[in-house]
mmCIF file of C-alpha atoms in Angstrom:
data_model
loop_
_atom_site.group_PDB
_atom_site.id
_atom_site.type_symbol
_atom_site.label_atom_id
_atom_site.label_comp_id
_atom_site.label_asym_id
_atom_site.label_seq_id
_atom_site.Cartn_x
_atom_site.Cartn_y
_atom_site.Cartn_z
ATOM 1 C CA MET A 1 32.982 29.996 -118.919
ATOM 2 C CA ARG A 2 32.540 26.348 -117.921
ATOM 3 C CA LEU A 3 29.492 27.194 -115.829
ATOM 4 C CA ALA A 4 27.878 29.008 -118.754
ATOM 5 C CA LEU A 5 28.447 26.024 -121.040
ATOM 6 C CA LEU A 6 27.074 23.650 -118.432
ATOM 7 C CA LEU A 7 23.929 25.745 -117.979
ATOM 8 C CA LEU A 8 23.454 26.021 -121.721
ATOM 9 C CA ALA A 9 23.753 22.250 -122.117
ATOM 10 C CA ALA A 10 21.309 21.639 -119.272
ATOM 11 C CA LEU A 11 18.735 23.966 -120.800
ATOM 12 C CA SER A 12 18.961 22.300 -124.184
ATOM 13 C CA LEU A 13 18.371 18.834 -122.678
ATOM 14 C CA SER A 14 15.459 19.789 -120.438
ATOM 15 C CA GLY A 15 12.726 19.516 -123.090
ATOM 16 C CA CYS A 16 9.793 17.151 -122.886
ATOM 17 C CA GLY A 17 10.580 15.698 -126.300
ATOM 18 C CA LEU A 18 12.854 13.163 -124.687
ATOM 19 C CA LEU A 19 9.967 11.879 -122.571
ATOM 20 C CA ALA A 20 7.522 11.872 -125.482
ATOM 21 C CA LEU A 21 9.825 9.969 -127.836
ATOM 22 C CA PRO A 22 9.059 6.428 -126.563
ATOM 23 C CA PHE A 23 5.315 7.054 -126.902
ATOM 24 C CA ARG A 24 5.688 8.413 -130.421
ATOM 25 C CA VAL A 25 7.894 5.540 -131.567
ATOM 26 C CA THR A 26 5.642 2.915 -129.982
ATOM 27 C CA GLY A 27 2.565 4.509 -131.557
ATOM 28 C CA ASP A 28 4.211 4.492 -134.972
ATOM 29 C CA VAL A 29 5.250 0.851 -134.624
ATOM 30 C CA ILE A 30 1.756 -0.197 -133.518
ATOM 31 C CA GLN A 31 0.151 1.676 -136.434
ATOM 32 C CA VAL A 32 2.005 -0.548 -138.908
ATOM 33 C CA VAL A 33 0.012 -3.624 -137.784
ATOM 34 C CA PRO A 34 -2.516 -4.251 -140.592
ATOM 35 C CA VAL A 35 -6.022 -4.371 -139.091
ATOM 36 C CA VAL A 36 -5.816 -3.078 -135.544
ATOM 37 C CA GLY A 37 -2.840 -0.758 -135.917
ATOM 38 C CA LYS A 38 -4.586 2.564 -136.501
ATOM 39 C CA PRO A 39 -7.126 2.350 -133.630
ATOM 40 C CA LEU A 40 -4.533 1.120 -131.131
ATOM 41 C CA GLY A 41 -1.621 3.310 -132.253
ATOM 42 C CA ALA A 42 -3.488 6.620 -132.345
ATOM 43 C CA PRO A 43 -4.065 6.900 -128.553
ATOM 44 C CA VAL A 44 -0.455 5.975 -127.804
ATOM 45 C CA HIS A 45 0.748 8.613 -130.252
ATOM 46 C CA ALA A 46 -1.679 11.123 -128.696
ATOM 47 C CA ILE A 47 -0.013 10.601 -125.324
ATOM 48 C CA GLY A 48 3.251 11.754 -126.904
ATOM 49 C CA ASP A 49 1.449 14.832 -128.242
ATOM 50 C CA ALA A 50 0.007 15.552 -124.799
ATOM 51 C CA ILE A 51 3.439 15.388 -123.165
ATOM 52 C CA ASP A 52 4.769 17.972 -125.604
#
């Protein structure tokens, strides 16, 4: 029973969303900057999309 729970927990944590999260958050923070935010934040956010 413990082994089954351990495997289930490992499978739920193995997604790429955890790796993409820093890129998505950084892209969102950069996009808030008034003039240069959109052009600089879009590629960083796209990296997060590519990881997923």
